[in-house]
Amino acid sequence: MQEREALYRYAVELSQQIPWVSDPEGKILLIGPGWSQLTDMSYEELLGSGWMRLVHPDDVPRYLETRRPTLATGETFQCEYRIRGADGGYRWYRTRAGAQRDRPGAIVRWYGTIEDIHDRKQTELAHRGHARVLELAAAGRPLGEVLEALCRLAEEQLSGARCSVLLLDPELRTLRHGAAPSLPAAYNAALDGLTIGPAVGSCGTAAYERREIIASDIASDPSWENWRDLALSHGLRACWSKPVQGQSGDVLGTLAFYYNEPRAPTPTEMERMDTVLHLATVVIERQRKEAELRESEEHYRHSVELNPQIPWAADPQGNIVEASPRWYGVTGVPIKEALGSGWIQAIHPDDVPLTQQRWAHSLSSGEAFDADYRVRTIDGSYRWFRARAGARRHANGAILRWYGTLEDIHDRKLAEERLHWAAHHDDLTGLPNRRLLSERLGKAVREAERSQATVGLLFIDVDHLKYVNDRFGHDAGDALLREVARRLCRTVRPTDTVARVGGDEFAVVLAGVADQAEVAGMAKAILSRMQEPLSHGGKSLDCRASIGGAICAGSNMAPREILKQADLALYHSKAAGRGGFKLFTPAMREEARRTQSAFGLARKAVTFGWIEPFYQPKMAPASGRLGGFEALLRWRHPRKGIQSPATIAPAFDDPDLGRVIGERMRFCILRDVRGWLDAGLDIGRVAINASAVEFRHDDYAERVLEELGWAGLPTSCIEVEVTESVFLGSGGEVVERALRTLSAAGVTIALDDFGTGYASLSHLKRFPVDVIKIDRSFVSNVAKGAGDAAIVRGVLGLARSLGIEVVAEGVETAVQASFVQEHGCNLVQGYHFGRPMPAADVPQFIMLSK
């Protein structure tokens, strides 16, 4: 018995549990050792119900509610509650008790124990708090609500603390209010928007320096210098702050604990702070990532909704399994009907075969799908769309799904069609241009080769378009071109192609004609239609044209060759006097070759300085006195010597070469004249021939006068000769202005080849002519032909009456010289008096003629 009692005594003394005994009503009768260390109440005060004064007020109702039924039933009792210790703090305890009964079964005593479970309970409560916070976060509750629950949990873990969470704005580098349920609202408002930095309280400094800041006494802590009064005014004396950092190391915010008295954290409190800090990191980072995810999803949703493309997906076999609701909004076809291959019903019937073919190819090959087709829209019209898709594959390469988009490209397609039309058509007339003409001609030639048919090509040049533009304006010229286009289209067959290939040039491709007679017949029909006048703005415009033609009769002829032939024929048609038609012949090609050769020689002559003037004298037949010279073009070949101008004559009509040749001649002539005058020679007037192309730039007179000034020559020593062909065409006004400018400056104007051109008398009336030159064709027959003699006499009489000087050209015999002398001719020119000579021979000729 003694050993048993000793065993029980030592067991009770060494146990962490404190035994007690109460009566049937629960009043304490006896309590074991340990209470004296637990509380500052005396043993006597604990007996009965006195110990209830130690129970935390919040736990008393729960204890009484749990204990009351067991007192009546005698069931085993168990309850957990907090008891105030000797230090004034509360700790968690668990009480367990069982009833002792007598033989009848009535309760005689209650035997129980009380056990310190504070650490376990704290851990349990912390786990529950953590779980509650995480549940709130997982449920997507607002961050402020979750952080407030976190602060409540932290305050339960650190007795007497008031918790605060501030969130960092990374762009502004400021701390914004997160949660602080136990701090004054005014204090929270004052810290909202706090800029982080050194010595900015505990939180601002912790965020800035990325380390914990423990201010155990705010009143003396240097980091609180600028914020001390604010904190103290709200009863805050200590602040422990740690930065909340994410996995990447970025600062997310701060976690702080405030106390109403100066104090530093214990190691246990530091551990609990770290636990709460970790939870704060998880919560804030999770919320931030969820916010970023929501932002990303919202961005994606808006991008999809606002993107004009319609997304869709298909299974590996190509059956549509998903499509954007915008499909219905665009097509009016319900999504369910579009699934599978139902989307085909919305495609234009003409586009279905090619679309299905390309889709089948992508499905079989796995290559990306890309196709343009028209889709019927909800209003019944069709618009162009572009469908693209790519395959998502398994790691083994198998196609899992197709993802694609449908993009409205209608406006772009129309713009491309307009650009394509513009690239192949003329804006003014709407006719095919040269590019499309070449395509149509090539197609016609290829078909003719297969069928052994004949293709005809007509090149049409509108006569005098520049004259119309200059006289009536470009509006009139444009109206003329449009009318020419309409007349051509009304004249040719529906199967023919009418094109505008240049400023005043048109072309007609005649596919499947019988022979060249049919081509010529069409050309004559066009010329007849063009003779009808056009009225524009009250003015009558001339629509006449010149036509060149070529045929390809089933031979292997390239389109560019027939184009060249028609162009050559047009050139000869215009050269023959305009308003007519010429069909290509091989002789034209030979002539073109000679022309090209002439151009090549002319370019060399200009480049290497081979051009030089020869001078033919003009003499007074009665006295033999020298009246002057005419400068005639010659060019000196390095091997063949002096060459006639006829070998390069085609170059005189070229706009560029003709002008350069004229400039070269004037330079040489003025240089020679300057030298003769300096030598004291009396040379009379030197005539310079001017071609039509030299007047086209409308600065001929100014250039001649400027060159005379550079040479220091008087205008009276120069005579400008023009032929009547210079006056013809649309440049008559330009020529007239130039001649009047020269005449006013003292330059003599001579009309060459008089009588061989058109409207010579009108030219004498309109232009300032000082000299007329009778053409050699009349002078050579004065002794044999009465008609030519009469013409020469008539011209001489006309000139006398008008006060115009006359020069007879081509005087080669004494009879011819006597005839023109007898009838009053002023000057004669020809081999009878002197052949053309180089400049070096002129001085000797002048000396011998005196």
CSV table of N, CA and C in Angstrom, one decimal, residues 550-685:
chain,number,residue,atom,x,y,z
A,550,ALA,N,-0.3,45.6,-139.3
A,550,ALA,CA,0.5,44.4,-139.5
A,550,ALA,C,-0.3,43.2,-139.3
A,551,ILE,N,0.1,42.1,-139.9
A,551,ILE,CA,-0.7,40.8,-139.7
A,551,ILE,C,0.3,39.7,-139.4
A,552,CYS,N,-0.3,38.7,-138.7
A,552,CYS,CA,0.4,37.5,-138.3
A,552,CYS,C,-0.4,36.3,-138.8
A,553,ALA,N,0.0,35.7,-139.8
A,553,ALA,CA,-0.8,34.6,-140.5
A,553,ALA,C,-0.4,33.3,-140.0
A,554,GLY,N,-0.7,32.9,-138.8
A,554,GLY,CA,-0.4,31.5,-138.3
A,554,GLY,C,1.1,31.2,-138.2
A,555,SER,N,2.0,32.1,-138.4
A,555,SER,CA,3.4,31.8,-138.3
A,555,SER,C,3.9,32.0,-136.9
A,556,ASN,N,5.0,31.5,-136.6
A,556,ASN,CA,5.6,31.6,-135.3
A,556,ASN,C,6.2,33.0,-135.1
A,557,MET,N,5.4,34.0,-134.9
A,557,MET,CA,5.8,35.3,-134.8
A,557,MET,C,5.6,35.8,-133.3
A,558,ALA,N,6.6,36.4,-132.7
A,558,ALA,CA,6.5,36.9,-131.4
A,558,ALA,C,5.6,38.1,-131.4
A,559,PRO,N,4.8,38.3,-130.3
A,559,PRO,CA,4.0,39.5,-130.2
A,559,PRO,C,4.8,40.8,-130.4
A,560,ARG,N,6.0,40.8,-129.8
A,560,ARG,CA,6.7,42.1,-129.9
A,560,ARG,C,7.1,42.4,-131.4
A,561,GLU,N,7.2,41.4,-132.2
A,561,GLU,CA,7.6,41.6,-133.6
A,561,GLU,C,6.5,42.2,-134.4
A,562,ILE,N,5.2,41.7,-134.1
A,562,ILE,CA,4.1,42.3,-134.8
A,562,ILE,C,3.8,43.7,-134.3
A,563,LEU,N,4.2,44.0,-133.1
A,563,LEU,CA,4.1,45.4,-132.5
A,563,LEU,C,5.0,46.3,-133.3
A,564,LYS,N,6.3,45.8,-133.5
A,564,LYS,CA,7.2,46.6,-134.2
A,564,LYS,C,6.8,46.9,-135.6
A,565,GLN,N,6.2,45.8,-136.3
A,565,GLN,CA,5.8,46.0,-137.6
A,565,GLN,C,4.7,47.1,-137.7
A,566,ALA,N,3.7,47.0,-136.8
A,566,ALA,CA,2.6,47.9,-136.9
A,566,ALA,C,3.1,49.3,-136.6
A,567,ASP,N,4.1,49.5,-135.7
A,567,ASP,CA,4.7,50.8,-135.4
A,567,ASP,C,5.4,51.3,-136.6
A,568,LEU,N,6.1,50.5,-137.3
A,568,LEU,CA,6.8,51.0,-138.5
A,568,LEU,C,5.8,51.4,-139.6
A,569,ALA,N,4.8,50.6,-139.7
A,569,ALA,CA,3.8,51.0,-140.7
A,569,ALA,C,3.1,52.3,-140.4
A,570,LEU,N,2.9,52.6,-139.1
A,570,LEU,CA,2.3,53.8,-138.6
A,570,LEU,C,3.3,55.0,-138.9
A,571,TYR,N,4.5,54.8,-138.7
A,571,TYR,CA,5.5,55.8,-139.0
A,571,TYR,C,5.5,56.2,-140.5
A,572,HIS,N,5.4,55.2,-141.4
A,572,HIS,CA,5.3,55.5,-142.8
A,572,HIS,C,4.0,56.1,-143.2
A,573,SER,N,3.0,55.8,-142.5
A,573,SER,CA,1.7,56.4,-142.7
A,573,SER,C,1.7,57.9,-142.4
A,574,LYS,N,2.3,58.2,-141.3
A,574,LYS,CA,2.4,59.6,-140.9
A,574,LYS,C,3.3,60.4,-141.9
A,575,ALA,N,4.4,59.7,-142.2
A,575,ALA,CA,5.4,60.4,-143.1
A,575,ALA,C,4.8,60.6,-144.5
A,576,ALA,N,3.8,59.8,-144.9
A,576,ALA,CA,3.2,59.9,-146.2
A,576,ALA,C,2.1,61.1,-146.3
A,577,GLY,N,1.9,61.7,-145.1
A,577,GLY,CA,1.0,62.9,-145.2
A,577,GLY,C,-0.2,62.8,-144.2
A,578,ARG,N,-0.2,61.9,-143.3
A,578,ARG,CA,-1.2,61.7,-142.3
A,578,ARG,C,-2.6,61.5,-142.9
A,579,GLY,N,-3.5,61.0,-142.0
A,579,GLY,CA,-4.9,60.7,-142.5
A,579,GLY,C,-5.0,59.5,-143.4
A,580,GLY,N,-4.0,58.6,-143.4
A,580,GLY,CA,-4.1,57.4,-144.3
A,580,GLY,C,-3.7,56.2,-143.6
A,581,PHE,N,-3.6,55.1,-144.3
A,581,PHE,CA,-3.3,53.8,-143.8
A,581,PHE,C,-2.2,53.1,-144.6
A,582,LYS,N,-1.3,52.5,-143.8
A,582,LYS,CA,-0.2,51.8,-144.5
A,582,LYS,C,-0.1,50.4,-143.8
A,583,LEU,N,0.0,49.4,-144.6
A,583,LEU,CA,0.2,48.0,-144.1
A,583,LEU,C,1.7,47.7,-144.2
A,584,PHE,N,2.2,47.0,-143.2
A,584,PHE,CA,3.6,46.7,-143.1
A,584,PHE,C,4.1,45.9,-144.3
A,585,THR,N,5.3,46.3,-144.8
A,585,THR,CA,6.0,45.6,-145.9
A,585,THR,C,7.4,45.4,-145.4
A,586,PRO,N,8.1,44.4,-145.9
A,586,PRO,CA,9.5,44.2,-145.5
A,586,PRO,C,10.4,45.4,-145.9
A,587,ALA,N,10.0,46.1,-146.9
A,587,ALA,CA,10.8,47.3,-147.3
A,587,ALA,C,10.9,48.3,-146.1
A,588,MET,N,9.8,48.4,-145.4
A,588,MET,CA,9.8,49.3,-144.3
A,588,MET,C,10.8,49.0,-143.2
A,589,ARG,N,11.0,47.7,-143.0
A,589,ARG,CA,12.0,47.3,-142.1
A,589,ARG,C,13.4,47.7,-142.5
A,590,GLU,N,13.7,47.6,-143.9
A,590,GLU,CA,14.9,47.9,-144.4
A,590,GLU,C,15.2,49.4,-144.3
A,591,GLU,N,14.1,50.2,-144.5
A,591,GLU,CA,14.2,51.7,-144.4
A,591,GLU,C,14.4,52.0,-142.9
A,592,ALA,N,13.8,51.3,-142.0
A,592,ALA,CA,14.0,51.5,-140.6
A,592,ALA,C,15.4,51.2,-140.2
A,593,ARG,N,16.0,50.2,-140.8
A,593,ARG,CA,17.4,49.9,-140.5
A,593,ARG,C,18.3,51.0,-141.0
A,594,ARG,N,18.0,51.5,-142.1
A,594,ARG,CA,18.8,52.7,-142.6
A,594,ARG,C,18.6,53.9,-141.7
A,595,THR,N,17.4,54.1,-141.3
A,595,THR,CA,17.2,55.2,-140.3
A,595,THR,C,18.0,55.0,-139.1
A,596,GLN,N,18.0,53.8,-138.5
A,596,GLN,CA,18.7,53.5,-137.3
A,596,GLN,C,20.2,53.7,-137.5
A,597,SER,N,20.7,53.3,-138.7
A,597,SER,CA,22.1,53.5,-139.1
A,597,SER,C,22.4,55.0,-139.1
A,598,ALA,N,21.4,55.8,-139.7
A,598,ALA,CA,21.6,57.2,-139.8
A,598,ALA,C,21.7,57.8,-138.4
A,599,PHE,N,20.9,57.4,-137.6
A,599,PHE,CA,20.9,57.9,-136.2
A,599,PHE,C,22.2,57.6,-135.5
A,600,GLY,N,22.7,56.4,-135.7
A,600,GLY,CA,24.0,56.0,-135.1
A,600,GLY,C,25.1,56.9,-135.7
A,601,LEU,N,25.1,57.1,-137.0
A,601,LEU,CA,26.2,58.0,-137.5
A,601,LEU,C,26.0,59.4,-137.0
A,602,ALA,N,24.8,59.9,-136.9
A,602,ALA,CA,24.6,61.2,-136.4
A,602,ALA,C,25.1,61.4,-135.0
A,603,ARG,N,24.8,60.4,-134.2
A,603,ARG,CA,25.3,60.5,-132.8
A,603,ARG,C,26.8,60.5,-132.7
A,604,LYS,N,27.5,59.7,-133.5
A,604,LYS,CA,28.9,59.7,-133.6
A,604,LYS,C,29.4,61.0,-134.1
A,605,ALA,N,28.8,61.5,-135.1
A,605,ALA,CA,29.2,62.8,-135.7
A,605,ALA,C,29.1,63.9,-134.7
A,606,VAL,N,28.1,63.9,-133.9
A,606,VAL,CA,27.9,65.0,-132.9
A,606,VAL,C,28.9,64.7,-131.8
A,607,THR,N,29.1,63.5,-131.3
A,607,THR,CA,30.0,63.2,-130.2
A,607,THR,C,31.4,63.5,-130.5
A,608,PHE,N,31.9,63.1,-131.7
A,608,PHE,CA,33.3,63.3,-132.1
A,608,PHE,C,33.6,64.5,-132.8
A,609,GLY,N,32.6,65.4,-133.0
A,609,GLY,CA,32.9,66.7,-133.7
A,609,GLY,C,33.1,66.6,-135.2
A,610,TRP,N,32.4,65.6,-135.8
A,610,TRP,CA,32.6,65.4,-137.3
A,610,TRP,C,31.8,66.4,-138.1
A,611,ILE,N,30.8,67.0,-137.5
A,611,ILE,CA,29.9,67.9,-138.2
A,611,ILE,C,30.6,69.3,-138.4
A,612,GLU,N,30.5,69.8,-139.7
A,612,GLU,CA,31.1,71.1,-140.0
A,612,GLU,C,30.3,71.7,-141.1
A,613,PRO,N,30.2,73.0,-141.2
A,613,PRO,CA,29.5,73.7,-142.3
A,613,PRO,C,30.4,73.9,-143.5
A,614,PHE,N,29.8,73.7,-144.7
A,614,PHE,CA,30.4,74.2,-146.0
A,614,PHE,C,29.6,75.4,-146.4
A,615,TYR,N,30.2,76.3,-147.2
A,615,TYR,CA,29.6,77.5,-147.5
A,615,TYR,C,29.5,77.7,-149.0
A,616,GLN,N,28.2,77.9,-149.5
A,616,GLN,CA,27.9,78.1,-150.9
A,616,GLN,C,27.6,79.6,-151.1
A,617,PRO,N,28.3,80.3,-152.0
A,617,PRO,CA,28.1,81.7,-152.2
A,617,PRO,C,26.8,82.0,-152.9
A,618,LYS,N,26.3,83.2,-152.6
A,618,LYS,CA,25.1,83.8,-153.2
A,618,LYS,C,25.6,85.1,-153.9
A,619,MET,N,25.4,85.1,-155.3
A,619,MET,CA,26.0,86.2,-156.1
A,619,MET,C,24.9,87.0,-156.7
A,620,ALA,N,25.3,88.3,-157.0
A,620,ALA,CA,24.4,89.2,-157.8
A,620,ALA,C,24.7,88.9,-159.2
A,621,PRO,N,23.7,88.4,-160.0
A,621,PRO,CA,24.0,88.0,-161.4
A,621,PRO,C,24.5,89.1,-162.3
A,622,ALA,N,24.0,90.4,-162.1
A,622,ALA,CA,24.4,91.5,-163.0
A,622,ALA,C,25.8,91.9,-162.7
A,623,SER,N,26.2,92.1,-161.5
A,623,SER,CA,27.5,92.7,-161.1
A,623,SER,C,28.5,91.7,-160.7
A,624,GLY,N,28.1,90.5,-160.4
A,624,GLY,CA,29.0,89.5,-160.0
A,624,GLY,C,29.4,89.7,-158.5
A,625,ARG,N,28.8,90.7,-157.8
A,625,ARG,CA,29.1,91.0,-156.4
A,625,ARG,C,28.7,89.8,-155.5
A,626,LEU,N,29.5,89.6,-154.5
A,626,LEU,CA,29.2,88.6,-153.5
A,626,LEU,C,28.1,89.1,-152.6
A,627,GLY,N,27.0,88.4,-152.5
A,627,GLY,CA,25.9,88.8,-151.6
A,627,GLY,C,25.8,88.1,-150.3
A,628,GLY,N,26.6,87.0,-150.1
A,628,GLY,CA,26.6,86.3,-148.9
A,628,GLY,C,26.8,84.8,-149.1
A,629,PHE,N,26.6,84.0,-148.1
A,629,PHE,CA,26.7,82.5,-148.2
A,629,PHE,C,25.5,81.8,-147.6
A,630,GLU,N,25.3,80.6,-148.0
A,630,GLU,CA,24.4,79.7,-147.2
A,630,GLU,C,25.3,78.6,-146.6
A,631,ALA,N,25.1,78.4,-145.3
A,631,ALA,CA,25.9,77.4,-144.6
A,631,ALA,C,25.2,76.0,-144.8
A,632,LEU,N,25.9,75.1,-145.4
A,632,LEU,CA,25.3,73.8,-145.7
A,632,LEU,C,26.0,72.7,-144.8
A,633,LEU,N,25.2,71.8,-144.2
A,633,LEU,CA,25.8,70.8,-143.3
A,633,LEU,C,26.6,69.7,-144.1
A,634,ARG,N,27.8,69.4,-143.6
A,634,ARG,CA,28.6,68.3,-144.1
A,634,ARG,C,29.1,67.6,-142.9
A,635,TRP,N,29.5,66.4,-143.0
A,635,TRP,CA,30.2,65.7,-141.9
A,635,TRP,C,31.4,64.9,-142.4
A,636,ARG,N,32.5,64.9,-141.7
A,636,ARG,CA,33.7,64.4,-142.2
A,636,ARG,C,34.0,63.1,-141.5
A,637,HIS,N,33.8,62.0,-142.3
A,637,HIS,CA,34.1,60.6,-141.7
A,637,HIS,C,35.6,60.4,-141.6
A,638,PRO,N,36.1,59.8,-140.5
A,638,PRO,CA,37.5,59.7,-140.4
A,638,PRO,C,38.2,58.9,-141.4
A,639,ARG,N,37.5,58.0,-142.1
A,639,ARG,CA,38.1,57.2,-143.2
A,639,ARG,C,37.6,57.6,-144.6
A,640,LYS,N,36.2,57.9,-144.6
A,640,LYS,CA,35.6,58.1,-145.9
A,640,LYS,C,35.6,59.6,-146.3
A,641,GLY,N,36.0,60.4,-145.4
A,641,GLY,CA,36.1,61.9,-145.8
A,641,GLY,C,34.8,62.6,-145.7
A,642,ILE,N,34.6,63.6,-146.5
A,642,ILE,CA,33.4,64.5,-146.4
A,642,ILE,C,32.2,63.6,-146.9
A,643,GLN,N,31.1,63.7,-146.1
A,643,GLN,CA,29.9,63.0,-146.4
A,643,GLN,C,28.7,64.0,-146.5
A,644,SER,N,27.7,63.5,-147.4
A,644,SER,CA,26.5,64.3,-147.6
A,644,SER,C,25.6,64.3,-146.4
A,645,PRO,N,24.8,65.3,-146.2
A,645,PRO,CA,23.9,65.3,-145.0
A,645,PRO,C,22.8,64.3,-145.2
A,646,ALA,N,22.6,63.8,-146.5
A,646,ALA,CA,21.5,62.9,-146.7
A,646,ALA,C,21.7,61.6,-145.9
A,647,THR,N,23.0,61.2,-145.6
A,647,THR,CA,23.3,60.0,-144.9
A,647,THR,C,22.8,60.0,-143.5
A,648,ILE,N,22.6,61.2,-142.9
A,648,ILE,CA,22.1,61.3,-141.5
A,648,ILE,C,20.8,62.2,-141.5
A,649,ALA,N,20.2,62.3,-142.6
A,649,ALA,CA,19.0,63.2,-142.7
A,649,ALA,C,17.9,62.8,-141.7
A,650,PRO,N,17.6,61.5,-141.5
A,650,PRO,CA,16.5,61.2,-140.5
A,650,PRO,C,16.8,61.7,-139.1
A,651,ALA,N,18.0,62.0,-138.8
A,651,ALA,CA,18.3,62.5,-137.4
A,651,ALA,C,17.9,63.9,-137.3
A,652,PHE,N,17.7,64.7,-138.4
A,652,PHE,CA,17.3,66.1,-138.3
A,652,PHE,C,15.9,66.2,-137.7
A,653,ASP,N,15.1,65.2,-137.8
A,653,ASP,CA,13.7,65.3,-137.3
A,653,ASP,C,13.6,64.7,-135.9
A,654,ASP,N,14.7,64.2,-135.4
A,654,ASP,CA,14.7,63.7,-134.0
A,654,ASP,C,14.7,64.8,-133.0
A,655,PRO,N,13.9,64.9,-132.0
A,655,PRO,CA,13.8,66.0,-131.1
A,655,PRO,C,15.1,66.3,-130.4
A,656,ASP,N,15.9,65.3,-130.1
A,656,ASP,CA,17.1,65.5,-129.3
A,656,ASP,C,18.3,65.7,-130.3
A,657,LEU,N,18.4,64.8,-131.2
A,657,LEU,CA,19.6,64.9,-132.2
A,657,LEU,C,19.5,66.1,-133.1
A,658,GLY,N,18.2,66.4,-133.5
A,658,GLY,CA,18.1,67.5,-134.4
A,658,GLY,C,18.5,68.8,-133.8
A,659,ARG,N,18.1,69.0,-132.5
A,659,ARG,CA,18.5,70.2,-131.8
A,659,ARG,C,20.0,70.3,-131.6
A,660,VAL,N,20.6,69.2,-131.2
A,660,VAL,CA,22.1,69.2,-131.0
A,660,VAL,C,22.8,69.5,-132.2
A,661,ILE,N,22.4,68.9,-133.4
A,661,ILE,CA,23.0,69.1,-134.6
A,661,ILE,C,22.9,70.6,-135.0
A,662,GLY,N,21.7,71.2,-134.8
A,662,GLY,CA,21.6,72.6,-135.1
A,662,GLY,C,22.5,73.5,-134.2
A,663,GLU,N,22.6,73.1,-132.9
A,663,GLU,CA,23.5,73.9,-132.1
A,663,GLU,C,25.0,73.8,-132.5
A,664,ARG,N,25.4,72.6,-132.9
A,664,ARG,CA,26.7,72.4,-133.4
A,664,ARG,C,27.0,73.2,-134.7
A,665,MET,N,26.0,73.2,-135.6
A,665,MET,CA,26.2,74.0,-136.8
A,665,MET,C,26.3,75.5,-136.5
A,666,ARG,N,25.4,76.0,-135.6
A,666,ARG,CA,25.5,77.4,-135.3
A,666,ARG,C,26.8,77.8,-134.6
A,667,PHE,N,27.3,76.9,-133.8
A,667,PHE,CA,28.6,77.2,-133.1
A,667,PHE,C,29.7,77.4,-134.1
A,668,CYS,N,29.8,76.4,-135.1
A,668,CYS,CA,30.8,76.5,-136.1
A,668,CYS,C,30.7,77.7,-137.0
A,669,ILE,N,29.4,78.0,-137.4
A,669,ILE,CA,29.2,79.1,-138.3
A,669,ILE,C,29.5,80.4,-137.6
A,670,LEU,N,29.1,80.6,-136.4
A,670,LEU,CA,29.4,81.9,-135.7
A,670,LEU,C,30.9,82.0,-135.4
A,671,ARG,N,31.5,80.9,-135.2
A,671,ARG,CA,33.0,81.0,-135.0
A,671,ARG,C,33.7,81.4,-136.3
A,672,ASP,N,33.2,80.8,-137.4
A,672,ASP,CA,33.9,81.2,-138.7
A,672,ASP,C,33.6,82.6,-139.1
A,673,VAL,N,32.3,83.1,-138.9
A,673,VAL,CA,32.0,84.4,-139.2
A,673,VAL,C,32.8,85.4,-138.4
A,674,ARG,N,32.9,85.1,-137.1
A,674,ARG,CA,33.7,85.9,-136.2
A,674,ARG,C,35.2,86.1,-136.7
A,675,GLY,N,35.7,84.9,-137.2
A,675,GLY,CA,37.1,85.0,-137.7
A,675,GLY,C,37.2,85.8,-139.0
A,676,TRP,N,36.2,85.7,-139.9
A,676,TRP,CA,36.3,86.4,-141.1
A,676,TRP,C,36.1,87.9,-140.9
A,677,LEU,N,35.2,88.3,-140.0
A,677,LEU,CA,35.1,89.7,-139.7
A,677,LEU,C,36.3,90.3,-139.1
A,678,ASP,N,36.9,89.5,-138.2
A,678,ASP,CA,38.2,89.9,-137.6
A,678,ASP,C,39.3,90.1,-138.6
A,679,ALA,N,39.2,89.3,-139.7
A,679,ALA,CA,40.2,89.4,-140.8
A,679,ALA,C,39.9,90.5,-141.8
A,680,GLY,N,38.8,91.2,-141.6
A,680,GLY,CA,38.4,92.4,-142.4
A,680,GLY,C,37.7,91.9,-143.7
A,681,LEU,N,37.2,90.7,-143.8
A,681,LEU,CA,36.5,90.3,-145.0
A,681,LEU,C,35.0,90.7,-145.0
A,682,ASP,N,34.5,91.1,-146.2
A,682,ASP,CA,33.1,91.4,-146.3
A,682,ASP,C,32.4,90.2,-146.8
A,683,ILE,N,31.6,89.6,-146.0
A,683,ILE,CA,31.0,88.3,-146.3
A,683,ILE,C,29.5,88.4,-146.6
A,684,GLY,N,29.0,89.6,-146.4
A,684,GLY,CA,27.5,89.7,-146.6
A,684,GLY,C,26.8,89.0,-145.5
A,685,ARG,N,25.6,88.4,-145.8
A,685,ARG,CA,24.9,87.6,-144.8
A,685,ARG,C,25.1,86.1,-145.0
